[in-house]
Amino acid sequence: MRLKTWAASALAVWALAAPAKADEYPCGNRVTMWDEPYRVCSYRRVGEIYDSQRVARGTVVTPLPYGEQLDGITYTYQGKQRQLAHYFAKARTTGLIVLKNGRVVYEHYGYGANERSALTSQSMAKSMTSALVGFAIADGTIKSVDDPITDYVPELKTTGYNKVPIKAILQMSSGVLWREDYSASHSDSTEFFDRVMVHNSASIPEFLQTVQRGPIPPFGKFQYASIETNAIGELVRKATGKSLAAYLSEKIWIPLGMEGDATWSSDGSGNEIASCCLNARLRDFARFGLLMAQKGMWQGKQLLPAKWVDEATRPDRKQVKPGRLYDGYPMGYQYQWWVFPGPDRAFTALGINGQFLYVNPSKNLVIVMTNVWKDWWIDDLESETYAIFDAFAQATDKP
């Protein structure tokens, strides 16, 4: 994941000290929570800080059984063997859970978080939104990803999304003009955040009206743009006649027997921000990962079509194939999922500041990690995270 980042000198050095106690971290408000002094606490309180919609759990919780616990895991990165504590300290890891064959084999919390904390997804929510499209297709409310989005959201006919296929938007290849730069004061992404989340001066449908077509046609180039997911969110709302929170509750939260309610941050009109900020327990994110690892099957019932899971995680056009997204970057992309090269066909959801939901179906392995990195995205830490995932994959493969 390559994003423009802040270049603050304060980010240069990390002390490998023990995590501070929870009460040492002050929480911010809707303006300050993204600032460095407030992030650690605020990332456990996003659902309280911003307007948010409840994702209701059901009355029955599906247990996550425990398997043999993995102790003393080490990993190799840049030629050195390292302890997990090394990573936890510099990445400020708030949660890490590993499921092998549906059983919890490792679980860790830090920086004030625990098993009941509602940890923010950041852009991992994009992958949840993608799943909702799969459910809507199964329900018949969306016919095909080849349909133009304006067949379902005619209000977008006056925007850059006019006649753009749903598939191109899912692949972040619509060709609309967008600058995703969290450090710039006047980029499209910061304007969206300020107007829609912080100040409630525009709703998501209103903001979508400002999106214009660029010179590159649909499918011409991958461009990471959070507005794409918000267009998809509007599609799901229009097609199903339901809020994203209600549809997520109906299709995933209740059937999977989630442990806790979740919240989905929204604009001031109650429209969920499809690109961000689903706030849930670590174990519940892991349950969703397990659904994907099992190709949409849950306790003997096919909830999400296996065909959709395969299609959503297999890059099928040139511009999103592994190694094609950015120079020197090995990952591919499909329907709001980042896809690894290699025969395992592993894939992951990603969120800024180090949020990961990793799924390796061939190994029946699911890993969810939440962090509070000190910059929006750090390429070196991303690579180190994958080294940790590889270590868990190797450890769980041992007889």
C-alpha positions as semicolon CSV with decimal commas, in nm:
position;residue;x (nm);y (nm);z (nm)
1;M;0,000;0,000;0,000
2;R;0,164;0,322;-0,112
3;L;0,022;0,649;0,016
4;K;0,151;1,002;0,055
5;T;0,259;1,050;0,415
6;W;0,338;1,319;0,664
7;A;0,704;1,415;0,684
8;A;0,720;1,517;1,046
9;S;1,058;1,500;1,216
10;A;0,895;1,363;1,528
11;L;0,836;1,037;1,343
12;A;1,203;0,961;1,296
13;V;1,283;0,773;1,615
14;W;1,096;0,508;1,812
15;A;1,201;0,387;2,155
16;L;1,174;0,014;2,206
17;A;1,022;0,056;2,549
18;A;0,742;-0,137;2,713
19;P;0,395;-0,013;2,611
20;A;0,271;0,264;2,833
21;K;-0,040;0,219;3,042
22;A;-0,375;0,304;2,884
23;D;-0,432;0,609;3,104
24;E;-0,108;0,763;2,977
25;Y;-0,276;0,825;2,641
26;P;-0,523;1,113;2,616
27;C;-0,814;1,087;2,374
28;G;-0,879;1,352;2,113
29;N;-1,196;1,501;1,973
30;R;-1,328;1,495;1,616
31;V;-1,066;1,752;1,512
32;T;-0,761;1,640;1,713
33;M;-0,795;1,260;1,732
34;W;-0,567;1,208;1,432
35;D;-0,285;1,408;1,591
36;E;0,002;1,206;1,733
37;P;-0,061;1,272;2,105
38;Y;-0,417;1,139;2,077
39;R;-0,413;0,853;1,829
40;V;-0,349;0,557;2,059
41;C;-0,654;0,624;2,275
42;S;-0,869;0,767;1,997
43;Y;-0,832;0,462;1,773
44;R;-1,026;0,270;2,038
45;R;-1,294;0,541;2,055
46;V;-1,366;0,634;1,693
47;G;-1,725;0,514;1,724
48;E;-1,775;0,755;2,013
49;I;-1,587;1,051;1,867
50;Y;-1,766;1,064;1,530
51;D;-2,124;1,016;1,421
52;S;-2,159;0,640;1,391
53;Q;-2,424;0,382;1,312
54;R;-2,471;0,065;1,516
55;V;-2,402;-0,273;1,357
56;A;-2,610;-0,498;1,578
57;R;-2,497;-0,844;1,676
58;G;-2,743;-1,127;1,725
59;T;-2,846;-1,314;2,036
60;V;-2,617;-1,612;1,973
61;V;-2,237;-1,585;1,984
62;T;-2,033;-1,831;1,778
63;P;-1,739;-1,940;1,995
64;L;-1,387;-1,915;1,862
65;P;-1,226;-2,226;2,012
66;Y;-0,865;-2,217;2,124
67;G;-0,602;-2,442;1,973
68;E;-0,250;-2,517;2,088
69;Q;-0,096;-2,179;2,164
70;L;0,210;-2,059;1,975
71;D;0,468;-1,934;2,221
72;G;0,809;-1,789;2,154
73;I;0,739;-1,697;1,791
74;T;1,029;-1,520;1,622
75;Y;1,055;-1,389;1,269
76;T;1,334;-1,301;1,030
77;Y;1,349;-0,959;0,869
78;Q;1,639;-0,799;0,684
79;G;1,854;-1,095;0,773
80;K;1,796;-1,070;1,148
81;Q;1,591;-1,289;1,378
82;R;1,358;-1,076;1,587
83;Q;1,114;-1,110;1,874
84;L;0,752;-1,000;1,834
85;A;0,805;-0,755;2,120
86;H;1,046;-0,566;1,894
87;Y;0,770;-0,506;1,642
88;F;0,495;-0,444;1,900
89;A;0,695;-0,159;2,052
90;K;0,778;0,032;1,736
91;A;0,446;-0,037;1,561
92;R;0,243;0,025;1,878
93;T;0,043;-0,292;1,828
94;T;-0,298;-0,278;1,993
95;G;-0,411;-0,622;1,884
96;L;-0,295;-0,939;1,710
97;I;-0,498;-1,256;1,669
98;V;-0,408;-1,566;1,467
99;L;-0,659;-1,834;1,365
100;K;-0,547;-2,168;1,226
101;N;-0,820;-2,406;1,109
102;G;-1,071;-2,185;1,285
103;R;-0,894;-2,201;1,621
104;V;-0,722;-1,918;1,805
105;V;-0,353;-2,005;1,834
106;Y;-0,223;-1,661;1,929
107;E;-0,384;-1,352;2,080
108;H;-0,223;-1,034;2,207
109;Y;-0,344;-0,689;2,313
110;G;-0,149;-0,379;2,402
111;Y;-0,158;-0,004;2,451
112;G;-0,476;-0,013;2,655
113;A;-0,674;-0,240;2,423
114;N;-0,836;-0,567;2,528
115;E;-1,068;-0,830;2,384
116;R;-1,368;-0,599;2,427
117;S;-1,213;-0,292;2,265
118;A;-1,377;-0,155;1,950
119;L;-1,066;-0,113;1,737
120;T;-1,098;0,097;1,426
121;S;-1,058;-0,069;1,090
122;Q;-0,947;0,235;0,895
123;S;-0,957;0,121;0,530
124;M;-1,010;-0,245;0,615
125;A;-1,375;-0,135;0,595
126;K;-1,331;-0,120;0,217
127;S;-1,308;-0,498;0,206
128;M;-1,624;-0,531;0,416
129;T;-1,802;-0,302;0,171
130;S;-1,687;-0,527;-0,113
131;A;-1,846;-0,827;0,060
132;L;-2,176;-0,638;0,080
133;V;-2,172;-0,607;-0,299
134;G;-2,134;-0,985;-0,318
135;F;-2,433;-1,032;-0,092
136;A;-2,640;-0,784;-0,296
137;I;-2,560;-0,975;-0,616
138;A;-2,661;-1,300;-0,446
139;D;-2,986;-1,134;-0,336
140;G;-3,052;-1,011;-0,689
141;T;-3,060;-0,643;-0,601
142;I;-2,744;-0,589;-0,807
143;K;-2,739;-0,784;-1,133
144;S;-2,373;-0,770;-1,231
145;V;-2,049;-0,586;-1,164
146;D;-2,044;-0,516;-1,537
147;D;-2,346;-0,287;-1,501
148;P;-2,285;0,088;-1,495
149;I;-2,317;0,224;-1,143
150;T;-2,561;0,484;-1,277
151;D;-2,814;0,207;-1,345
152;Y;-2,855;0,196;-0,966
153;V;-2,749;0,546;-0,861
154;P;-2,885;0,778;-1,133
155;E;-2,779;1,079;-0,926
156;L;-2,422;1,006;-1,039
157;K;-2,500;1,070;-1,407
158;T;-2,381;1,429;-1,367
159;T;-2,047;1,318;-1,217
160;G;-1,734;1,140;-1,333
161;Y;-1,904;0,810;-1,253
162;N;-2,157;0,837;-1,536
163;K;-2,178;0,498;-1,712
164;V;-1,870;0,365;-1,530
165;P;-1,890;-0,013;-1,468
166;I;-1,920;-0,118;-1,105
167;K;-1,621;-0,348;-1,159
168;A;-1,393;-0,058;-1,252
169;I;-1,485;0,117;-0,929
170;L;-1,430;-0,197;-0,721
171;Q;-1,084;-0,223;-0,879
172;M;-1,012;0,146;-0,808
173;S;-0,972;0,198;-1,180
174;S;-1,270;0,419;-1,266
175;G;-1,063;0,704;-1,408
176;V;-1,215;0,978;-1,192
177;L;-0,996;1,263;-1,076
178;W;-0,881;1,210;-0,718
179;R;-0,575;1,283;-0,507
180;E;-0,535;1,058;-0,202
181;D;-0,283;1,248;0,012
182;Y;-0,340;1,263;0,387
183;S;-0,057;1,506;0,451
184;A;-0,178;1,775;0,211
185;S;-0,417;2,034;0,349
186;H;-0,613;2,060;0,023
187;S;-0,612;1,711;-0,129
188;D;-0,939;1,539;-0,222
189;S;-0,903;1,291;0,063
190;T;-0,847;1,557;0,329
191;E;-1,133;1,767;0,193
192;F;-1,363;1,464;0,209
193;F;-1,256;1,392;0,564
194;D;-1,298;1,753;0,679
195;R;-1,635;1,813;0,516
196;V;-1,797;1,474;0,563
197;M;-1,661;1,350;0,897
198;V;-1,523;1,640;1,097
199;H;-1,752;1,932;1,022
200;N;-2,057;1,757;0,869
201;S;-2,080;2,030;0,606
202;A;-2,150;1,779;0,329
203;S;-2,313;1,438;0,312
204;I;-2,156;1,156;0,113
205;P;-2,414;1,186;-0,170
206;E;-2,347;1,559;-0,185
207;F;-1,970;1,512;-0,196
208;L;-1,999;1,251;-0,471
209;Q;-2,157;1,520;-0,688
210;T;-1,820;1,699;-0,699
211;V;-1,630;1,406;-0,854
212;Q;-1,516;1,463;-1,212
213;R;-1,393;1,235;-1,490
214;G;-1,022;1,235;-1,569
215;P;-0,840;1,171;-1,899
216;I;-0,781;0,798;-1,832
217;P;-1,073;0,567;-1,925
218;P;-1,216;0,305;-1,687
219;F;-0,979;0,010;-1,636
220;G;-0,692;0,217;-1,776
221;K;-0,496;0,257;-1,451
222;F;-0,512;0,161;-1,085
223;Q;-0,540;0,465;-0,861
224;Y;-0,602;0,423;-0,490
225;A;-0,897;0,651;-0,412
226;S;-1,124;0,624;-0,110
227;I;-1,402;0,799;-0,302
228;E;-1,438;0,480;-0,509
229;T;-1,550;0,284;-0,204
230;N;-1,791;0,557;-0,105
231;A;-1,947;0,537;-0,450
232;I;-1,979;0,161;-0,393
233;G;-2,136;0,227;-0,054
234;E;-2,396;0,449;-0,218
235;L;-2,459;0,171;-0,470
236;V;-2,528;-0,080;-0,191
237;R;-2,760;0,162;-0,010
238;K;-2,959;0,234;-0,327
239;A;-2,973;-0,127;-0,449
240;T;-3,075;-0,282;-0,118
241;G;-3,277;0,003;0,028
242;K;-3,087;-0,050;0,353
243;S;-2,811;0,129;0,539
244;L;-2,468;-0,031;0,525
245;A;-2,479;-0,093;0,900
246;A;-2,816;-0,268;0,878
247;Y;-2,710;-0,478;0,579
248;L;-2,379;-0,571;0,744
249;S;-2,567;-0,673;1,057
250;E;-2,811;-0,885;0,856
251;K;-2,556;-1,054;0,632
252;I;-2,245;-1,086;0,849
253;W;-2,271;-0,971;1,209
254;I;-2,573;-1,180;1,309
255;P;-2,505;-1,495;1,099
256;L;-2,141;-1,512;1,211
257;G;-2,237;-1,482;1,577
258;M;-2,019;-1,181;1,649
259;E;-1,930;-1,116;2,012
260;G;-2,009;-0,746;2,017
261;D;-2,196;-0,476;1,836
262;A;-1,982;-0,275;1,597
263;T;-2,017;0,086;1,491
264;W;-1,965;0,233;1,146
265;S;-1,868;0,598;1,137
266;S;-2,092;0,813;0,919
267;D;-2,162;1,157;0,785
268;G;-2,401;1,384;0,970
269;S;-2,696;1,239;0,778
270;G;-2,625;0,883;0,889
271;N;-2,461;0,759;0,566
272;E;-2,181;0,524;0,663
273;I;-1,832;0,603;0,535
274;A;-1,785;0,291;0,326
275;S;-1,411;0,350;0,290
276;C;-1,328;0,369;0,657
277;C;-1,388;0,337;1,023
278;L;-1,577;0,023;1,103
279;N;-1,508;-0,017;1,473
280;A;-1,522;-0,369;1,615
281;R;-1,360;-0,628;1,836
282;L;-1,049;-0,800;1,708
283;R;-1,212;-1,142;1,730
284;D;-1,506;-1,024;1,522
285;F;-1,276;-0,899;1,247
286;A;-1,118;-1,245;1,265
287;R;-1,456;-1,413;1,220
288;F;-1,507;-1,217;0,899
289;G;-1,161;-1,325;0,784
290;L;-1,255;-1,684;0,859
291;L;-1,567;-1,649;0,643
292;M;-1,344;-1,538;0,355
293;A;-1,090;-1,816;0,421
294;Q;-1,373;-2,068;0,401
295;K;-1,492;-1,922;0,068
296;G;-1,809;-1,782;0,219
297;M;-1,904;-2,097;0,407
298;W;-2,004;-2,072;0,774
299;Q;-2,100;-2,369;0,989
300;G;-2,209;-2,572;0,689
301;K;-2,406;-2,293;0,523
302;Q;-2,298;-2,096;0,218
303;L;-2,350;-1,735;0,326
304;L;-2,140;-1,549;0,068
305;P;-2,116;-1,723;-0,271
306;A;-1,783;-1,900;-0,318
307;K;-1,775;-1,765;-0,673
308;W;-1,780;-1,411;-0,536
309;V;-1,500;-1,476;-0,285
310;D;-1,285;-1,616;-0,565
311;E;-1,369;-1,334;-0,807
312;A;-1,318;-1,063;-0,545
313;T;-0,967;-1,182;-0,459
314;R;-0,826;-1,283;-0,799
315;P;-0,693;-0,988;-1,003
316;D;-0,819;-1,036;-1,357
317;R;-0,714;-0,723;-1,546
318;K;-0,369;-0,603;-1,639
319;Q;-0,369;-0,283;-1,431
320;V;-0,439;-0,468;-1,103
321;K;-0,218;-0,776;-1,143
322;P;0,051;-0,833;-0,877
323;G;0,348;-0,609;-0,947
324;R;0,148;-0,370;-1,169
325;L;0,008;-0,127;-0,911
326;Y;0,325;0,072;-0,834
327;D;0,687;0,043;-0,940
328;G;0,864;-0,208;-0,717
329;Y;0,551;-0,306;-0,524
330;P;0,466;-0,678;-0,546
331;M;0,098;-0,674;-0,449
332;G;-0,206;-0,686;-0,675
333;Y;-0,560;-0,562;-0,619
334;Q;-0,907;-0,679;-0,700
335;Y;-1,241;-0,587;-0,539
336;Q;-1,112;-0,376;-0,249
337;W;-0,868;-0,650;-0,143
338;W;-0,488;-0,643;-0,177
339;V;-0,361;-0,969;-0,326
340;F;-0,022;-1,134;-0,270
341;P;0,178;-1,292;-0,553
342;G;0,242;-1,664;-0,531
343;P;0,053;-1,993;-0,535
344;D;-0,117;-1,952;-0,195
345;R;-0,336;-1,673;-0,337
346;A;-0,336;-1,500;0,000
347;F;-0,501;-1,161;0,029
348;T;-0,537;-0,887;0,287
349;A;-0,741;-0,586;0,385
350;L;-0,529;-0,284;0,476
351;G;-0,589;0,032;0,675
352;I;-0,373;0,336;0,742
353;N;-0,145;0,336;1,046
354;G;-0,103;-0,040;1,018
355;Q;-0,433;-0,227;1,012
356;F;-0,427;-0,575;0,853
357;L;-0,679;-0,853;0,795
358;Y;-0,476;-1,128;0,629
359;V;-0,638;-1,437;0,479
360;N;-0,452;-1,740;0,344
361;P;-0,719;-1,989;0,232
362;S;-0,471;-2,257;0,125
363;K;-0,337;-2,271;0,480
364;N;-0,671;-2,193;0,647
365;L;-0,492;-1,912;0,825
366;V;-0,639;-1,577;0,933
367;I;-0,441;-1,300;1,101
368;V;-0,579;-0,967;1,219
369;M;-0,340;-0,701;1,343
370;T;-0,420;-0,348;1,457
371;N;-0,151;-0,089;1,515
372;V;-0,108;0,283;1,569
373;W;0,189;0,355;1,348
374;K;0,338;0,701;1,384
375;D;0,291;0,779;1,016
376;W;0,001;0,712;0,783
377;W;0,188;0,435;0,605
378;I;0,542;0,302;0,643
379;D;0,663;0,072;0,365
380;D;0,932;-0,085;0,581
381;L;0,682;-0,174;0,853
382;E;0,446;-0,320;0,593
383;S;0,722;-0,553;0,476
384;E;0,812;-0,643;0,834
385;T;0,448;-0,722;0,907
386;Y;0,440;-0,969;0,621
387;A;0,755;-1,132;0,760
388;I;0,561;-1,186;1,084
389;F;0,269;-1,337;0,893
390;D;0,511;-1,571;0,714
391;A;0,653;-1,678;1,050
392;F;0,306;-1,767;1,178
393;A;0,230;-1,953;0,855
394;Q;0,545;-2,160;0,894
395;A;0,484;-2,223;1,264
396;T;0,127;-2,340;1,208
397;D;0,235;-2,572;0,925
398;K;0,456;-2,776;1,157
399;P;0,312;-3,116;1,257
